[in-house]
């Protein structure tokens, strides 16, 4: 596992490891980004020494291979709460979300659940004190500095700002997740 | 075709799992005791990748429509054909007979391989039931039917692994051992908690002391990771573990296989593994 200073460095290393795996320089089963780390699981012996020789990749040089628009209806139950956290009106809060340039930082919690960064740190919102027992599939929410979309119905503590009808995870698709790490995402009004 | 007569509390289809999708939040899943499943598959001439069944503590009972060779490995349990106990791991089941895997008297999980493998549709390259995310076939239920596949050509069987009552697990410290008084992990004995499952083996014992406070940003976790939640009681991640977690991981167990057969109350100790 390597430690990174921020989400941009995480994405730069994730993309670099991915590229080196594709080109046959790196043998690894799973490349798993986190908030501040990239985990390599199932590596060949000697990989640690190999990593030390690779120069640090530059996030600014990355060209994202995937750009996705998520058609979103901004009708989330917690949208007024989020707006008041930000000290703006509900329409202004929606504008902020629509104008945000999001990027998938990492996945977790459930198959296809993407933690998207790109909202300014100072817009972070706390999770709900008590999670909802059931959040429907397609619900768009915020928690901490991240935006996320529930791929399947589940319990959840994110603050819901809207919903989408787009399918987030399909085992017949390749890749099965719509929002893979590094994907650039825009929330577009439905 | 196989018909479920008695599903047991948790019997699932398992193969070697679906590693390679962790970056999308998909758990690896797969048999908890892989040597036992591999041996069962090899005994009936299946490739190592064939799917079998994994039972939990109470076994299961199945009716076979046609005559087939099966193998039962893993936990120590009485196996019966039409109520008559049979010896040996390899059993030729006559057409129409009921195979009953009894309660585990040692260990937890029995593995049943059927010549040809369990032929359910694979999901993301695996037939395993993932109890965390729900991917793969549903757990066995009364009256459910399972197709038999046509997998052939396997390796010779590996050795039987004895089920141990006391576990001494090798642990590589890190990545977050500096968040704890890590030496404590090697000085105390823990008991396997009854709330353990395919996601993780929960341990009960003296709580580990946190030396670094604060919240850990979510990071990737691996099979065998020893995660320490707020209560200080370690939890060892097994096959259906989440792919990222927000509690610090003090170390990683080098081989989780013995935990697949560790009954609630069993003693677990750790030794440092370099």
mmCIF file of C-alpha atoms in Angstrom, chain B residues 50-267:
data_model
loop_
_atom_site.group_PDB
_atom_site.id
_atom_site.type_symbol
_atom_site.label_atom_id
_atom_site.label_comp_id
_atom_site.label_asym_id
_atom_site.label_seq_id
_atom_site.Cartn_x
_atom_site.Cartn_y
_atom_site.Cartn_z
ATOM 1 C CA UNK B 50 -15.308 -25.922 -10.119
ATOM 2 C CA UNK B 51 -18.013 -24.778 -7.717
ATOM 3 C CA UNK B 52 -19.046 -26.869 -4.723
ATOM 4 C CA UNK B 53 -21.169 -26.316 -1.635
ATOM 5 C CA UNK B 54 -20.019 -24.884 1.701
ATOM 6 C CA UNK B 55 -22.106 -25.775 4.776
ATOM 7 C CA UNK B 56 -22.047 -24.072 8.179
ATOM 8 C CA UNK B 57 -22.027 -26.099 11.441
ATOM 9 C CA UNK B 58 -25.211 -28.097 10.725
ATOM 10 C CA UNK B 59 -24.499 -29.573 7.261
ATOM 11 C CA UNK B 60 -27.311 -30.049 4.725
ATOM 12 C CA UNK B 61 -29.239 -32.779 2.866
ATOM 13 C CA UNK B 62 -29.650 -33.118 -0.911
ATOM 14 C CA UNK B 63 -31.444 -35.497 -3.270
ATOM 15 C CA UNK B 64 -29.616 -36.488 -6.467
ATOM 16 C CA UNK B 65 -31.725 -37.207 -9.534
ATOM 17 C CA UNK B 66 -29.040 -39.278 -11.221
ATOM 18 C CA UNK B 67 -26.146 -41.377 -9.932
ATOM 19 C CA UNK B 68 -23.057 -39.230 -9.362
ATOM 20 C CA UNK B 69 -19.719 -39.302 -7.572
ATOM 21 C CA UNK B 70 -19.276 -36.724 -4.816
ATOM 22 C CA UNK B 71 -16.631 -35.885 -2.213
ATOM 23 C CA UNK B 72 -17.116 -34.357 1.245
ATOM 24 C CA UNK B 73 -14.176 -32.643 2.970
ATOM 25 C CA UNK B 74 -13.565 -30.004 5.630
ATOM 26 C CA UNK B 75 -15.268 -30.278 9.016
ATOM 27 C CA UNK B 76 -15.623 -33.654 10.760
ATOM 28 C CA UNK B 77 -19.249 -34.736 10.258
ATOM 29 C CA UNK B 78 -21.207 -37.935 9.713
ATOM 30 C CA UNK B 79 -22.266 -38.370 6.089
ATOM 31 C CA UNK B 80 -25.267 -40.574 5.318
ATOM 32 C CA UNK B 81 -26.780 -41.969 2.135
ATOM 33 C CA UNK B 82 -30.480 -42.658 2.658
ATOM 34 C CA UNK B 83 -29.877 -42.507 6.429
ATOM 35 C CA UNK B 84 -27.039 -45.062 6.360
ATOM 36 C CA UNK B 85 -23.652 -43.681 7.510
ATOM 37 C CA UNK B 86 -20.891 -43.978 4.910
ATOM 38 C CA UNK B 87 -17.105 -43.886 5.351
ATOM 39 C CA UNK B 88 -14.500 -42.096 3.299
ATOM 40 C CA UNK B 89 -14.443 -38.774 1.523
ATOM 41 C CA UNK B 90 -15.484 -40.078 -1.903
ATOM 42 C CA UNK B 91 -19.032 -41.362 -2.209
ATOM 43 C CA UNK B 92 -20.931 -42.779 -5.177
ATOM 44 C CA UNK B 93 -24.489 -41.559 -4.708
ATOM 45 C CA UNK B 94 -27.128 -43.797 -6.391
ATOM 46 C CA UNK B 95 -29.846 -42.141 -8.489
ATOM 47 C CA UNK B 96 -32.713 -40.827 -6.343
ATOM 48 C CA UNK B 97 -30.763 -41.062 -3.077
ATOM 49 C CA UNK B 98 -30.493 -38.460 -0.350
ATOM 50 C CA UNK B 99 -27.024 -37.424 0.806
ATOM 51 C CA UNK B 100 -27.033 -35.987 4.320
ATOM 52 C CA UNK B 101 -24.017 -34.125 5.712
ATOM 53 C CA UNK B 102 -24.520 -34.072 9.480
ATOM 54 C CA UNK B 103 -23.643 -31.586 12.184
ATOM 55 C CA UNK B 104 -19.944 -30.693 12.367
ATOM 56 C CA UNK B 105 -18.412 -32.370 15.416
ATOM 57 C CA UNK B 106 -15.044 -30.701 14.757
ATOM 58 C CA UNK B 107 -14.584 -27.659 12.578
ATOM 59 C CA UNK B 108 -17.428 -25.598 11.088
ATOM 60 C CA UNK B 109 -17.663 -25.966 7.317
ATOM 61 C CA UNK B 110 -18.036 -29.048 5.148
ATOM 62 C CA UNK B 111 -17.328 -28.888 1.423
ATOM 63 C CA UNK B 112 -19.232 -30.963 -1.091
ATOM 64 C CA UNK B 113 -17.891 -31.386 -4.605
ATOM 65 C CA UNK B 114 -20.021 -33.097 -7.241
ATOM 66 C CA UNK B 115 -18.382 -34.601 -10.339
ATOM 67 C CA UNK B 116 -18.966 -31.923 -12.995
ATOM 68 C CA UNK B 117 -19.319 -29.123 -10.446
ATOM 69 C CA UNK B 118 -22.379 -27.095 -9.415
ATOM 70 C CA UNK B 119 -23.539 -25.622 -12.714
ATOM 71 C CA UNK B 120 -25.223 -22.355 -11.713
ATOM 72 C CA UNK B 121 -24.569 -19.291 -13.914
ATOM 73 C CA UNK B 122 -21.346 -17.507 -13.019
ATOM 74 C CA UNK B 123 -21.521 -13.829 -12.018
ATOM 75 C CA UNK B 124 -18.378 -11.779 -12.764
ATOM 76 C CA UNK B 125 -16.479 -14.980 -13.423
ATOM 77 C CA UNK B 126 -17.493 -16.817 -10.247
ATOM 78 C CA UNK B 127 -20.368 -18.966 -8.979
ATOM 79 C CA UNK B 128 -19.740 -17.949 -5.364
ATOM 80 C CA UNK B 129 -22.466 -16.551 -3.150
ATOM 81 C CA UNK B 130 -21.258 -13.283 -1.659
ATOM 82 C CA UNK B 131 -23.112 -12.847 1.633
ATOM 83 C CA UNK B 132 -22.052 -9.184 1.922
ATOM 84 C CA UNK B 133 -23.118 -7.791 -1.457
ATOM 85 C CA UNK B 134 -25.644 -10.438 -2.525
ATOM 86 C CA UNK B 135 -23.822 -11.255 -5.786
ATOM 87 C CA UNK B 136 -24.027 -14.860 -6.998
ATOM 88 C CA UNK B 137 -26.697 -17.477 -6.304
ATOM 89 C CA UNK B 138 -28.973 -17.270 -3.260
ATOM 90 C CA UNK B 139 -28.111 -19.438 -0.255
ATOM 91 C CA UNK B 140 -29.699 -22.900 -0.329
ATOM 92 C CA UNK B 141 -33.373 -23.092 0.627
ATOM 93 C CA UNK B 142 -35.883 -25.924 0.974
ATOM 94 C CA UNK B 143 -36.865 -27.401 -2.390
ATOM 95 C CA UNK B 144 -34.342 -25.355 -4.396
ATOM 96 C CA UNK B 145 -32.730 -27.158 -7.311
ATOM 97 C CA UNK B 146 -29.126 -26.911 -8.494
ATOM 98 C CA UNK B 147 -27.850 -28.009 -11.918
ATOM 99 C CA UNK B 148 -24.772 -30.211 -12.213
ATOM 100 C CA UNK B 149 -22.146 -28.910 -14.634
ATOM 101 C CA UNK B 150 -19.781 -30.707 -16.974
ATOM 102 C CA UNK B 151 -16.390 -29.590 -15.660
ATOM 103 C CA UNK B 152 -13.674 -32.228 -15.973
ATOM 104 C CA UNK B 153 -9.919 -32.586 -15.711
ATOM 105 C CA UNK B 154 -8.420 -31.695 -12.389
ATOM 106 C CA UNK B 155 -5.148 -31.854 -10.500
ATOM 107 C CA UNK B 156 -4.353 -34.699 -8.086
ATOM 108 C CA UNK B 157 -5.816 -34.094 -4.605
ATOM 109 C CA UNK B 158 -3.805 -32.227 -1.978
ATOM 110 C CA UNK B 159 -3.440 -33.513 1.575
ATOM 111 C CA UNK B 160 -6.157 -33.379 4.217
ATOM 112 C CA UNK B 161 -5.697 -30.496 6.637
ATOM 113 C CA UNK B 162 -6.347 -31.345 10.277
ATOM 114 C CA UNK B 163 -8.870 -29.146 12.062
ATOM 115 C CA UNK B 164 -7.141 -27.440 15.003
ATOM 116 C CA UNK B 165 -8.850 -26.511 18.268
ATOM 117 C CA UNK B 166 -6.330 -23.794 19.136
ATOM 118 C CA UNK B 167 -5.055 -21.479 16.459
ATOM 119 C CA UNK B 168 -1.695 -19.778 16.291
ATOM 120 C CA UNK B 169 -1.894 -17.337 13.381
ATOM 121 C CA UNK B 170 1.075 -15.652 11.705
ATOM 122 C CA UNK B 171 0.581 -11.878 11.356
ATOM 123 C CA UNK B 172 2.558 -9.322 9.371
ATOM 124 C CA UNK B 173 2.192 -6.004 11.177
ATOM 125 C CA UNK B 174 0.857 -3.023 9.250
ATOM 126 C CA UNK B 175 -0.277 -0.907 7.621
ATOM 127 C CA UNK B 176 -1.564 0.820 10.786
ATOM 128 C CA UNK B 177 0.302 -0.952 13.597
ATOM 129 C CA UNK B 178 1.646 2.460 14.660
ATOM 130 C CA UNK B 179 -1.901 3.400 15.752
ATOM 131 C CA UNK B 180 -1.714 0.789 18.548
ATOM 132 C CA UNK B 181 0.427 -0.641 21.307
ATOM 133 C CA UNK B 182 0.914 -3.419 18.740
ATOM 134 C CA UNK B 183 2.894 -5.809 20.972
ATOM 135 C CA UNK B 184 -0.363 -6.424 22.885
ATOM 136 C CA UNK B 185 -1.632 -8.406 19.904
ATOM 137 C CA UNK B 186 0.980 -11.093 20.535
ATOM 138 C CA UNK B 187 0.637 -11.264 24.303
ATOM 139 C CA UNK B 188 -3.049 -12.088 24.703
ATOM 140 C CA UNK B 189 -5.342 -14.961 23.749
ATOM 141 C CA UNK B 190 -8.666 -14.288 22.051
ATOM 142 C CA UNK B 191 -11.842 -16.331 21.724
ATOM 143 C CA UNK B 192 -13.712 -16.687 18.420
ATOM 144 C CA UNK B 193 -17.005 -14.842 18.880
ATOM 145 C CA UNK B 194 -20.290 -16.546 17.878
ATOM 146 C CA UNK B 195 -21.199 -13.512 15.703
ATOM 147 C CA UNK B 196 -18.389 -14.410 13.271
ATOM 148 C CA UNK B 197 -19.453 -15.046 9.690
ATOM 149 C CA UNK B 198 -18.119 -15.176 6.118
ATOM 150 C CA UNK B 199 -17.329 -11.445 6.245
ATOM 151 C CA UNK B 200 -15.107 -11.656 9.279
ATOM 152 C CA UNK B 201 -14.041 -13.646 12.286
ATOM 153 C CA UNK B 202 -14.727 -11.523 15.347
ATOM 154 C CA UNK B 203 -12.523 -12.055 18.359
ATOM 155 C CA UNK B 204 -13.233 -11.384 22.026
ATOM 156 C CA UNK B 205 -10.484 -10.702 24.547
ATOM 157 C CA UNK B 206 -8.566 -7.818 26.046
ATOM 158 C CA UNK B 207 -9.093 -4.665 23.987
ATOM 159 C CA UNK B 208 -6.097 -3.364 22.040
ATOM 160 C CA UNK B 209 -4.885 0.048 23.215
ATOM 161 C CA UNK B 210 -5.038 2.852 20.639
ATOM 162 C CA UNK B 211 -1.992 5.104 20.787
ATOM 163 C CA UNK B 212 -3.037 7.313 17.873
ATOM 164 C CA UNK B 213 -6.502 8.787 17.950
ATOM 165 C CA UNK B 214 -8.518 10.318 15.166
ATOM 166 C CA UNK B 215 -10.323 8.962 12.141
ATOM 167 C CA UNK B 216 -8.677 6.994 9.362
ATOM 168 C CA UNK B 217 -9.669 7.989 5.815
ATOM 169 C CA UNK B 218 -11.188 4.953 4.022
ATOM 170 C CA UNK B 219 -8.566 2.651 2.541
ATOM 171 C CA UNK B 220 -8.390 -0.688 0.745
ATOM 172 C CA UNK B 221 -8.370 -3.825 2.891
ATOM 173 C CA UNK B 222 -7.234 -7.371 2.095
ATOM 174 C CA UNK B 223 -8.174 -10.912 3.029
ATOM 175 C CA UNK B 224 -6.799 -11.630 6.494
ATOM 176 C CA UNK B 225 -6.640 -7.952 7.540
ATOM 177 C CA UNK B 226 -6.949 -7.619 11.322
ATOM 178 C CA UNK B 227 -9.171 -4.582 11.685
ATOM 179 C CA UNK B 228 -9.607 -2.958 15.064
ATOM 180 C CA UNK B 229 -12.879 -1.065 15.480
ATOM 181 C CA UNK B 230 -13.573 1.489 18.226
ATOM 182 C CA UNK B 231 -14.167 -1.167 20.908
ATOM 183 C CA UNK B 232 -10.598 -2.500 20.487
ATOM 184 C CA UNK B 233 -11.705 -6.099 19.778
ATOM 185 C CA UNK B 234 -9.979 -7.343 16.608
ATOM 186 C CA UNK B 235 -11.877 -8.654 13.608
ATOM 187 C CA UNK B 236 -10.142 -10.713 10.917
ATOM 188 C CA UNK B 237 -11.532 -10.194 7.427
ATOM 189 C CA UNK B 238 -12.553 -13.357 5.564
ATOM 190 C CA UNK B 239 -13.639 -13.910 1.944
ATOM 191 C CA UNK B 240 -16.782 -11.703 1.894
ATOM 192 C CA UNK B 241 -14.982 -8.715 3.458
ATOM 193 C CA UNK B 242 -15.752 -5.166 2.264
ATOM 194 C CA UNK B 243 -13.139 -3.828 -0.166
ATOM 195 C CA UNK B 244 -12.469 -0.587 1.733
ATOM 196 C CA UNK B 245 -12.750 0.241 5.413
ATOM 197 C CA UNK B 246 -12.353 3.145 7.790
ATOM 198 C CA UNK B 247 -11.006 1.363 10.877
ATOM 199 C CA UNK B 248 -7.245 0.875 11.191
ATOM 200 C CA UNK B 249 -5.743 -2.493 10.257
ATOM 201 C CA UNK B 250 -3.044 -3.482 12.764
ATOM 202 C CA UNK B 251 -1.736 -6.397 10.692
ATOM 203 C CA UNK B 252 -2.550 -9.068 8.123
ATOM 204 C CA UNK B 253 -2.895 -12.797 8.856
ATOM 205 C CA UNK B 254 -0.807 -14.795 6.376
ATOM 206 C CA UNK B 255 -3.264 -17.723 6.105
ATOM 207 C CA UNK B 256 -6.947 -17.437 7.073
ATOM 208 C CA UNK B 257 -7.769 -21.073 6.256
ATOM 209 C CA UNK B 258 -7.744 -22.271 9.908
ATOM 210 C CA UNK B 259 -10.355 -19.606 10.752
ATOM 211 C CA UNK B 260 -12.800 -21.224 8.324
ATOM 212 C CA UNK B 261 -12.971 -24.171 10.718
ATOM 213 C CA UNK B 262 -12.656 -22.269 14.040
ATOM 214 C CA UNK B 263 -15.723 -22.899 16.182
ATOM 215 C CA UNK B 264 -17.139 -20.162 18.414
ATOM 216 C CA UNK B 265 -15.131 -20.142 21.646
ATOM 217 C CA UNK B 266 -11.947 -21.489 20.020
ATOM 218 C CA UNK B 267 -8.718 -19.859 21.204
#
